[in-house]
CSV table of N, CA and C in Angstrom, one decimal:
chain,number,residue,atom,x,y,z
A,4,UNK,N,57.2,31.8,73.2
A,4,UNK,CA,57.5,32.7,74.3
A,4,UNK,C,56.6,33.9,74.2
A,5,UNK,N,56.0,34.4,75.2
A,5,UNK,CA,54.9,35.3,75.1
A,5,UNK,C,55.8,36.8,75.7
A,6,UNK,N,55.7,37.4,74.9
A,6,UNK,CA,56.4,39.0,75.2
A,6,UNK,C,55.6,39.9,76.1
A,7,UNK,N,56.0,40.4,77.2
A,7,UNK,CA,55.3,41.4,78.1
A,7,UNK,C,54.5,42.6,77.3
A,8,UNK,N,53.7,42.6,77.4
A,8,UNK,CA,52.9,44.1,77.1
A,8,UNK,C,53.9,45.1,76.9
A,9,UNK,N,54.7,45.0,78.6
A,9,UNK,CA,55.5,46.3,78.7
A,9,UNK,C,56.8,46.8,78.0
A,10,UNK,N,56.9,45.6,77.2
A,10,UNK,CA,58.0,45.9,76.0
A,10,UNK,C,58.2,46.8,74.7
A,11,UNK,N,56.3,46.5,74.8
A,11,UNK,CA,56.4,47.6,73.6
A,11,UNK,C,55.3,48.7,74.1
A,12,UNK,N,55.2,48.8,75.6
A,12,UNK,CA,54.8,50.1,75.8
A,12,UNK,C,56.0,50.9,75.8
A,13,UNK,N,57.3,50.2,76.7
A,13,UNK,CA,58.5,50.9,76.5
A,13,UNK,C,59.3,51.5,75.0
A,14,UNK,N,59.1,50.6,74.1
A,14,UNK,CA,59.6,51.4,72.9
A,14,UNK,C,58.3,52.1,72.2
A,15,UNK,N,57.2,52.4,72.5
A,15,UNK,CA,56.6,53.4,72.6
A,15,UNK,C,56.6,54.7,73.1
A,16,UNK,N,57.4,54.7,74.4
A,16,UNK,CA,57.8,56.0,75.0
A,16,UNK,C,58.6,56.2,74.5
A,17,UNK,N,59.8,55.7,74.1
A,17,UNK,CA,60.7,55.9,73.2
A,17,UNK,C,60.2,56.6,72.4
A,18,UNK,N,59.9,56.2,71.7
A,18,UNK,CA,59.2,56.7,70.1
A,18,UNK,C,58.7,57.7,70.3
A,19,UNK,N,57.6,58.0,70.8
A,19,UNK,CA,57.0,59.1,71.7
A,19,UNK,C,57.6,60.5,72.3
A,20,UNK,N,59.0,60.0,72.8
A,20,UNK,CA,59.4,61.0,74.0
A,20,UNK,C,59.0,61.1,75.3
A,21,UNK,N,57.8,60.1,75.4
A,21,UNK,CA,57.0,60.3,76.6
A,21,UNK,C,58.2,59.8,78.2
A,22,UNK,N,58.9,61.1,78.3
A,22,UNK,CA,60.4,60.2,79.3
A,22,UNK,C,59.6,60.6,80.8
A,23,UNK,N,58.1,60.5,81.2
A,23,UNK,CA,58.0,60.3,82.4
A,23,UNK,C,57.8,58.4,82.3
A,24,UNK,N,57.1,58.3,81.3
A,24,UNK,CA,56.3,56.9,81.6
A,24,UNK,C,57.6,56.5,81.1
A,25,UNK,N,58.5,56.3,80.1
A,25,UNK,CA,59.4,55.6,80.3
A,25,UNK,C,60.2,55.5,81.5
A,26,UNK,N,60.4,56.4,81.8
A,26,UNK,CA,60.9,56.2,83.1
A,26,UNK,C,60.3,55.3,84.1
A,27,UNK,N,59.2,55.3,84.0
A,27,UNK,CA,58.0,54.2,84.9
A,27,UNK,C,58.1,52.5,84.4
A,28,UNK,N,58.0,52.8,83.3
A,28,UNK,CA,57.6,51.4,82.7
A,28,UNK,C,59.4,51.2,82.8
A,29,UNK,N,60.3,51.5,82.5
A,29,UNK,CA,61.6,51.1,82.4
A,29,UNK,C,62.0,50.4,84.2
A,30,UNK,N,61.4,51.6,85.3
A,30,UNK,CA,61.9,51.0,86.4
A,30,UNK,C,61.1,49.5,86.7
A,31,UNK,N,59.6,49.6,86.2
A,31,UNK,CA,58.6,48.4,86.1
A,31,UNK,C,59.6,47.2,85.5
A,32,UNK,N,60.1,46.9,84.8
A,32,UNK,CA,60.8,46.1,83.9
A,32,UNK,C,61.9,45.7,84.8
A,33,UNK,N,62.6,46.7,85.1
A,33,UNK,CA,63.7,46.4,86.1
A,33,UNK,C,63.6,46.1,87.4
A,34,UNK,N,62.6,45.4,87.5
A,34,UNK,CA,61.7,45.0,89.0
A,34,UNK,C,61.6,43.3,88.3
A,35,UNK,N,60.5,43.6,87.6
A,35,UNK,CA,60.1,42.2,87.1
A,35,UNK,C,61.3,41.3,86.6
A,36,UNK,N,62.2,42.4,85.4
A,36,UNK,CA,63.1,41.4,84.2
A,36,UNK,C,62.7,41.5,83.0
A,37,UNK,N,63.7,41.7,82.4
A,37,UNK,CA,63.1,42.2,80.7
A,37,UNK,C,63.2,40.8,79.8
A,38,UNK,N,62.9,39.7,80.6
A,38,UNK,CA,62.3,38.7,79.7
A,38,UNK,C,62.0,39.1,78.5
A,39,UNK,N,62.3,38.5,77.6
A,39,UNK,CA,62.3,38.4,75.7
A,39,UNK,C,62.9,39.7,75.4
A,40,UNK,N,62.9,40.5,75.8
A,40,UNK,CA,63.7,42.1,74.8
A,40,UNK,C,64.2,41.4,74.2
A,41,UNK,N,65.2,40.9,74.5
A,41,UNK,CA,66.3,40.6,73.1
A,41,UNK,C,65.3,39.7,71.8
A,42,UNK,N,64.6,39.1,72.1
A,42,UNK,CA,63.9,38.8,71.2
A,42,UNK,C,62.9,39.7,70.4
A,43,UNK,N,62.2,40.3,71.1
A,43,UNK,CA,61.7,41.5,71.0
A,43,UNK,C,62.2,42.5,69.8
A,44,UNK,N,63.6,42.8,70.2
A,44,UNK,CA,64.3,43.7,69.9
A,44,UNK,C,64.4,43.8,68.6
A,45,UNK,N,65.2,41.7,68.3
A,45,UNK,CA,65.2,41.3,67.2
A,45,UNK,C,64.4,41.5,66.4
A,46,UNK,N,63.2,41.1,66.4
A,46,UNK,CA,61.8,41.5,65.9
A,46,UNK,C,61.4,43.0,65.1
A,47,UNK,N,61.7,43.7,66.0
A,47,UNK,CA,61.6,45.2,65.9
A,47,UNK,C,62.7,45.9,64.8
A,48,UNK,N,63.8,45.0,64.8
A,48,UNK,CA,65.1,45.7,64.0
A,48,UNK,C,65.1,44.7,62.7
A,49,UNK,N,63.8,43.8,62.6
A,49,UNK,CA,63.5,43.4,61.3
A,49,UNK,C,62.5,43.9,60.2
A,50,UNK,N,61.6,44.7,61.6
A,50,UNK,CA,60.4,44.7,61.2
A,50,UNK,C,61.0,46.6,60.6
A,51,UNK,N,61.9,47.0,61.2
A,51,UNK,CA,62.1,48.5,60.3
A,51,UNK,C,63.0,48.7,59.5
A,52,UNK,N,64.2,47.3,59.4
A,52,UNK,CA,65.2,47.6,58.1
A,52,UNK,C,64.3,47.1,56.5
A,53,UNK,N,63.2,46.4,57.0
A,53,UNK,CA,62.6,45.8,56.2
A,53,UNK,C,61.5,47.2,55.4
A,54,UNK,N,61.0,47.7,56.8
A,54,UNK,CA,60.1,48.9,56.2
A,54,UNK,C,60.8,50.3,55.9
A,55,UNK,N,62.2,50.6,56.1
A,55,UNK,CA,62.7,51.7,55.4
A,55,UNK,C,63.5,51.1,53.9
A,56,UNK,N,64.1,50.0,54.0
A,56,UNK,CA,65.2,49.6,52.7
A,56,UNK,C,64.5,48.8,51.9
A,57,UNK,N,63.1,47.9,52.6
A,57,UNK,CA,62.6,47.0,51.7
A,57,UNK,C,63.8,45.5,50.9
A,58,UNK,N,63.7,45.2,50.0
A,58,UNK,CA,64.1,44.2,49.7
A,58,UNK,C,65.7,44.8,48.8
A,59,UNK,N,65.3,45.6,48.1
A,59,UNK,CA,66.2,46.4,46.9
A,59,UNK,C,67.2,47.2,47.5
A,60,UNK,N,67.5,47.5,48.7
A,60,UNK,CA,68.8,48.5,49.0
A,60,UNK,C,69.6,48.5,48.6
A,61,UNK,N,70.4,49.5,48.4
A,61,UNK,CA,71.7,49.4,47.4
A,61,UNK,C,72.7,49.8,48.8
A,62,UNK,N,74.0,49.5,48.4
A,62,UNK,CA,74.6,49.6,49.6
A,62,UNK,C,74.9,51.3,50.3
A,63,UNK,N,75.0,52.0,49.0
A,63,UNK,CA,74.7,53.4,49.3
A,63,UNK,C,74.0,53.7,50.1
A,64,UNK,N,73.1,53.4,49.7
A,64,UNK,CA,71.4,53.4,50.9
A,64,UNK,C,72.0,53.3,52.0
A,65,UNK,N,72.6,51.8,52.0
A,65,UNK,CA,72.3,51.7,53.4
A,65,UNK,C,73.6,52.5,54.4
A,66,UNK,N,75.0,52.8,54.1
A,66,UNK,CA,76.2,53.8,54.1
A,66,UNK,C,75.5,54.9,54.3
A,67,UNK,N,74.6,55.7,53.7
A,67,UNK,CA,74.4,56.7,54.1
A,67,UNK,C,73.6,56.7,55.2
A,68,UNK,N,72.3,55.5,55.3
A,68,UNK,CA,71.9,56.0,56.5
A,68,UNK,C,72.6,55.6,57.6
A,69,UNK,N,73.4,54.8,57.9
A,69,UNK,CA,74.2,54.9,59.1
A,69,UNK,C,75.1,56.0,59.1
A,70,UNK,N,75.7,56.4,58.3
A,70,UNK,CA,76.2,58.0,58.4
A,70,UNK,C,75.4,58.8,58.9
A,71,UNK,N,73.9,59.2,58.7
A,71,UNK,CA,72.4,59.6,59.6
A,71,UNK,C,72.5,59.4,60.6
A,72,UNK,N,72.6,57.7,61.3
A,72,UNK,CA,72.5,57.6,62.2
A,72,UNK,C,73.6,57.8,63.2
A,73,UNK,N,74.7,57.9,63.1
A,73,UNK,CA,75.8,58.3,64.0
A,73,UNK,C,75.6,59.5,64.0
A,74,UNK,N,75.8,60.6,63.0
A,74,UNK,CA,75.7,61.8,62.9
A,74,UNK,C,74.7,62.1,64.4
A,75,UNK,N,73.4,61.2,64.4
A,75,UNK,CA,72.7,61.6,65.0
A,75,UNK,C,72.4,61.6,66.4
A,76,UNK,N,73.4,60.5,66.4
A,76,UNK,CA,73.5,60.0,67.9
A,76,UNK,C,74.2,60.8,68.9
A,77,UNK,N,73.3,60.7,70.3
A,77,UNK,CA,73.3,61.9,71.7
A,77,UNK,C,74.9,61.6,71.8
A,78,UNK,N,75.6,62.4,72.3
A,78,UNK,CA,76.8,62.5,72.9
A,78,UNK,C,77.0,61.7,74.0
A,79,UNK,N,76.1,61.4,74.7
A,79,UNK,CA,76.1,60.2,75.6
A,79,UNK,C,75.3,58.7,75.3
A,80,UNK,N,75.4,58.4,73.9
A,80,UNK,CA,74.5,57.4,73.4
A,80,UNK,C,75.9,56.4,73.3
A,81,UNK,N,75.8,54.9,73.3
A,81,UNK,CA,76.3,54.3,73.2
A,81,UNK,C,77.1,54.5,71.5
A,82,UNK,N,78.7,54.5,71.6
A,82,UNK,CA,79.0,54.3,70.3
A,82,UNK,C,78.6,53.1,69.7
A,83,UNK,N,78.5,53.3,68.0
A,83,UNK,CA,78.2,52.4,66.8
A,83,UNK,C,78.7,53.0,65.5
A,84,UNK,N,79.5,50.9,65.5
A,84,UNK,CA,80.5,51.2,64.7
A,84,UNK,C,80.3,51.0,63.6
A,85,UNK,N,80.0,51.9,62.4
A,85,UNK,CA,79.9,52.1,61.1
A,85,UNK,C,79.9,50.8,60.2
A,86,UNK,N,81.1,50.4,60.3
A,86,UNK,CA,80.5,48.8,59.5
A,86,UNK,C,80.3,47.8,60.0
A,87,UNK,N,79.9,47.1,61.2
A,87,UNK,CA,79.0,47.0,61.7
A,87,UNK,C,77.4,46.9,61.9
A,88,UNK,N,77.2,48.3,62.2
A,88,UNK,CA,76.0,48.2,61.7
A,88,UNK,C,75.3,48.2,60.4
A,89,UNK,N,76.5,49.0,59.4
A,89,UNK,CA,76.1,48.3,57.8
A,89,UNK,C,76.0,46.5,57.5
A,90,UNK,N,76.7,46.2,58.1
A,90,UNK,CA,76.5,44.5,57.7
A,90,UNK,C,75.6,44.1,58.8
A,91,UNK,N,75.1,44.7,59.2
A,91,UNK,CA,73.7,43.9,60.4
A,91,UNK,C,72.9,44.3,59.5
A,92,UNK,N,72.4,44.9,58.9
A,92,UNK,CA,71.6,45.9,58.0
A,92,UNK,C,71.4,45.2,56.9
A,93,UNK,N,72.9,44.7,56.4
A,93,UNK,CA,72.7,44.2,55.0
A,93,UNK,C,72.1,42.6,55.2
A,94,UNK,N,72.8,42.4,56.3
A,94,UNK,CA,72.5,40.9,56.4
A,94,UNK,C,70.8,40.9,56.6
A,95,UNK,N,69.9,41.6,56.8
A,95,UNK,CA,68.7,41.6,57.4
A,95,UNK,C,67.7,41.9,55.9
A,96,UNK,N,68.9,42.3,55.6
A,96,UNK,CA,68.1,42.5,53.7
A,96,UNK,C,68.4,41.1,52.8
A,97,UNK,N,69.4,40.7,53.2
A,97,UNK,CA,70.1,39.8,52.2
A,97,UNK,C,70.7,38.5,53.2
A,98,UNK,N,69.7,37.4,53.1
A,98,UNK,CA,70.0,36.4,54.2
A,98,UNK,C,71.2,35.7,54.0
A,99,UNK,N,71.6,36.0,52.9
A,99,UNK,CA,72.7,35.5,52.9
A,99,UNK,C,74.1,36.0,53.0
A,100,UNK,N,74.5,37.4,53.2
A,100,UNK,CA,75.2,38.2,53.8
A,100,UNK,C,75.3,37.7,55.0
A,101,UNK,N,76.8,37.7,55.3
A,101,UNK,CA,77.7,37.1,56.4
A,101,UNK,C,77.8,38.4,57.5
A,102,UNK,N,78.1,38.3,58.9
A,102,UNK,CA,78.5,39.5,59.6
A,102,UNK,C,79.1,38.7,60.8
A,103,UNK,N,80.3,39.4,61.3
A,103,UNK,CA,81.1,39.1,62.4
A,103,UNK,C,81.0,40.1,63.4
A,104,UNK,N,80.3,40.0,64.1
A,104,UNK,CA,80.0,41.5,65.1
A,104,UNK,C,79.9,41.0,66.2
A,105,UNK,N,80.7,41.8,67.4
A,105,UNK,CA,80.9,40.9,68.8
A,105,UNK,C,79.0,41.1,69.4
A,106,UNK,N,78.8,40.6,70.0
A,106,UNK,CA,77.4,40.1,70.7
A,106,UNK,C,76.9,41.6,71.4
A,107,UNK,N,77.5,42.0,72.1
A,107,UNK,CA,77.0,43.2,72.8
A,107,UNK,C,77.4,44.2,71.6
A,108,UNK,N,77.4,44.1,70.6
A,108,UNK,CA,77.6,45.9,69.9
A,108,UNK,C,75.9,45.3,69.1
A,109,UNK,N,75.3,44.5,68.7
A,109,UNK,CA,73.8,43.8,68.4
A,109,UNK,C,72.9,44.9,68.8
A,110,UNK,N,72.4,44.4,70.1
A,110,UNK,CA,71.9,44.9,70.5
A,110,UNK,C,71.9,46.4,70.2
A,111,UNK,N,73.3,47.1,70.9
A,111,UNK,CA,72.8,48.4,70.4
A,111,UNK,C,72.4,49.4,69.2
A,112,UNK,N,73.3,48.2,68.0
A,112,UNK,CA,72.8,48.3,66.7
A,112,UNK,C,71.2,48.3,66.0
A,113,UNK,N,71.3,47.3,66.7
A,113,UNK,CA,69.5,47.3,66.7
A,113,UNK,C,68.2,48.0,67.1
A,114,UNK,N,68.8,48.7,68.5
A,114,UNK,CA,67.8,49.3,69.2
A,114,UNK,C,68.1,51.0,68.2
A,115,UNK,N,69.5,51.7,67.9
A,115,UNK,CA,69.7,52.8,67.3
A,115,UNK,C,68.9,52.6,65.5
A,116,UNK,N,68.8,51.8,65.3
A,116,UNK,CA,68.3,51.8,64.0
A,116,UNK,C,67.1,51.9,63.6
A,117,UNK,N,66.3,51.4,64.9
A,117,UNK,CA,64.5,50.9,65.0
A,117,UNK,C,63.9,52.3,65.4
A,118,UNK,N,65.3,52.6,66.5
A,118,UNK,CA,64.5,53.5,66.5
A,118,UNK,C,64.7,55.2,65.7
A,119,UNK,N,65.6,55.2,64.8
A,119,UNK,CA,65.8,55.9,63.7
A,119,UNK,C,64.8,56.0,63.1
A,120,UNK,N,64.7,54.9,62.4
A,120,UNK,CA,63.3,54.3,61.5
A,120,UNK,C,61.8,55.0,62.6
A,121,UNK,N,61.7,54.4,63.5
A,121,UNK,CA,60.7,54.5,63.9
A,121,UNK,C,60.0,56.2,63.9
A,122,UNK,N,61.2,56.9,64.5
A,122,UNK,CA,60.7,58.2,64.9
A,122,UNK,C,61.0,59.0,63.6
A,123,UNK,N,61.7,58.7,62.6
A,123,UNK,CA,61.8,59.4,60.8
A,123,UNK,C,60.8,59.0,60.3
A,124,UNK,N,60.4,58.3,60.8
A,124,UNK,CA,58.9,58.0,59.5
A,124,UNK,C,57.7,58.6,60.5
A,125,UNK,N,57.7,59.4,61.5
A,125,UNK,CA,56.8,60.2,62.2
A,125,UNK,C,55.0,59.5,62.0
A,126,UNK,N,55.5,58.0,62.5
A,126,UNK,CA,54.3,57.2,62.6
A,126,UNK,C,52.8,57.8,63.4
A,127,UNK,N,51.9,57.1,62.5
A,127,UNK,CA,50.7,57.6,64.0
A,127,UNK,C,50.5,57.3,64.8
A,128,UNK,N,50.1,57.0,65.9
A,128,UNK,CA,49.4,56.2,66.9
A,128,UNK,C,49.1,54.7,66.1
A,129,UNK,N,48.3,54.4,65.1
A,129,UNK,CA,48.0,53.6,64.7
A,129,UNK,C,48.7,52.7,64.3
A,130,UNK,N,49.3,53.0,63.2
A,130,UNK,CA,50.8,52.7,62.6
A,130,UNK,C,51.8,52.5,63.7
A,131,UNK,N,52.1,52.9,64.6
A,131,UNK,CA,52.9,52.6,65.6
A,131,UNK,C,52.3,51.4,66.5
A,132,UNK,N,51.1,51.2,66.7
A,132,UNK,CA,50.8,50.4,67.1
A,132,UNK,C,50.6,48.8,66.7
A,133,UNK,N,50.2,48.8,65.3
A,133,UNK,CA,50.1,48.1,64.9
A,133,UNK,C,51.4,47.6,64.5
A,134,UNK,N,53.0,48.3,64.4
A,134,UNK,CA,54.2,47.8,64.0
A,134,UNK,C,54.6,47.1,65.4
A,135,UNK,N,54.0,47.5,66.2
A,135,UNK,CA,54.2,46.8,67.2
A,135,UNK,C,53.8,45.9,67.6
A,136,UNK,N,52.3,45.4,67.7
A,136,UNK,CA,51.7,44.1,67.6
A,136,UNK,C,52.8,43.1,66.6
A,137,UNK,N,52.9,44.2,65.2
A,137,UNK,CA,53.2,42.5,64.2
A,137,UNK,C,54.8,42.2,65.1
A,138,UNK,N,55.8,43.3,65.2
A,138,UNK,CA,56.8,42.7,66.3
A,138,UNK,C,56.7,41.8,67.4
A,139,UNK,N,55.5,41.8,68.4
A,139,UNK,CA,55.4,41.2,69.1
A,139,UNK,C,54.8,39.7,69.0
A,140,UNK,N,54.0,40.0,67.9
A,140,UNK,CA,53.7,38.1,67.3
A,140,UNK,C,55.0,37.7,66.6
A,141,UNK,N,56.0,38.0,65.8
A,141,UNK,CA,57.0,37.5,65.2
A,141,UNK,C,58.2,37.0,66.7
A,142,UNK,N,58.3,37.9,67.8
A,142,UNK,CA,59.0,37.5,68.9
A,142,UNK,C,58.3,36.5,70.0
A,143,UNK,N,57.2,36.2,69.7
A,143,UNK,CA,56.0,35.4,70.3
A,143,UNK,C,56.5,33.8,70.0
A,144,UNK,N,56.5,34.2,68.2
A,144,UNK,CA,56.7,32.4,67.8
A,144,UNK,C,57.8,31.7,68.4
A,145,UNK,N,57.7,30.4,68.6
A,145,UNK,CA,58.9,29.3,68.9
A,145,UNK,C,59.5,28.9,67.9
C-alpha cells in the first residue's frame, strides 16, 4: 500500500504547530480520503513507543507517562482511558502482552502518544523527517 505524502505532511503540522497548513493539508485529505492513516498511524505509534521506552520499560515508566499525557491533554481533546492506553503501550513493547480495547479508543491512543513523543523530544527538521520516512516505509509494506 503506498501512503500519501500528505499524511506525513499532516503530522508534521501537527508537530510543528503550523495550524494554517494543517488546516490546508487536513481539508486536502478530506477531499481526496485519508487512505492508509490508520496504517500510517500504526506505524508512527510504533515508531515513538519504541523511541521513548525502547525495549526495557518498566511499567512505572510507562503509568507515569500516561499520567503526562492525560494531564496534558486540551480540554477539548478526545478522552483517554488510562489503562488502556497503558496496555497499548505495553503491548507495543512486549509482543506478547494481551490488550482488550474497543477499536475506536486505538486510534486516539495512538495519535495522543506519537504525538507526545514527537513534540517532547523537540525533534529537528531532520530527525522529524526522517521519523517519518521510516513510518511511511514500515506502513508501505504488504
Amino acid at each position: 500500500m503506498t501512503i500519501k505524502p500528505e499524511l506525513a505532511a499532516y503530522v508534521r503540522t501537527l508537530v510543528r504547530g503550523d495550524n494554517e497548513a494543517n488546516e490546508r493539508i487536513e481539508a486536502q485529505l478530506d477531499g481526496e480520503g485519508w487512505d492508509g492513516f490508520p496504517r500510517f498511524l500504526a506505524a508512527l505509534f510504533f515508531l515513538a513507543v519504541d523511541r521513548r521506552f525502547g525495549e526495557d520499560a518498566t511499567s512505572a515508566e510507562v503509568i507515569r507517562f500516561v499520567a503526562d499525557l492525560r494531564a496534558g491533554l486540551a480540554d477539548d481533546a478526545p478522552a483517554i482511558d488510562a489503562q488502556d492506553a497503558e496496555a497499548l503501550i505495553k503491548a507495543n513493547i512486549d509482543p506478547d502482552a494481551d490488550y482488550d480495547i474497543e477499536p475506536s479508543s486505538i486510534g486516539k491512543i495512538q495519535a495522543a502518544v506519537t504525538y507526545k513523543v514527537l513534540t517532547d523530544e523537540q525533534l529537528t527538521d531532520e530527525e522529524l523527517d526522517s521519523f517519518l520516512t521510516e513510518a511511511t516505509e514500515i506502513a508501505s509494506r504488504s
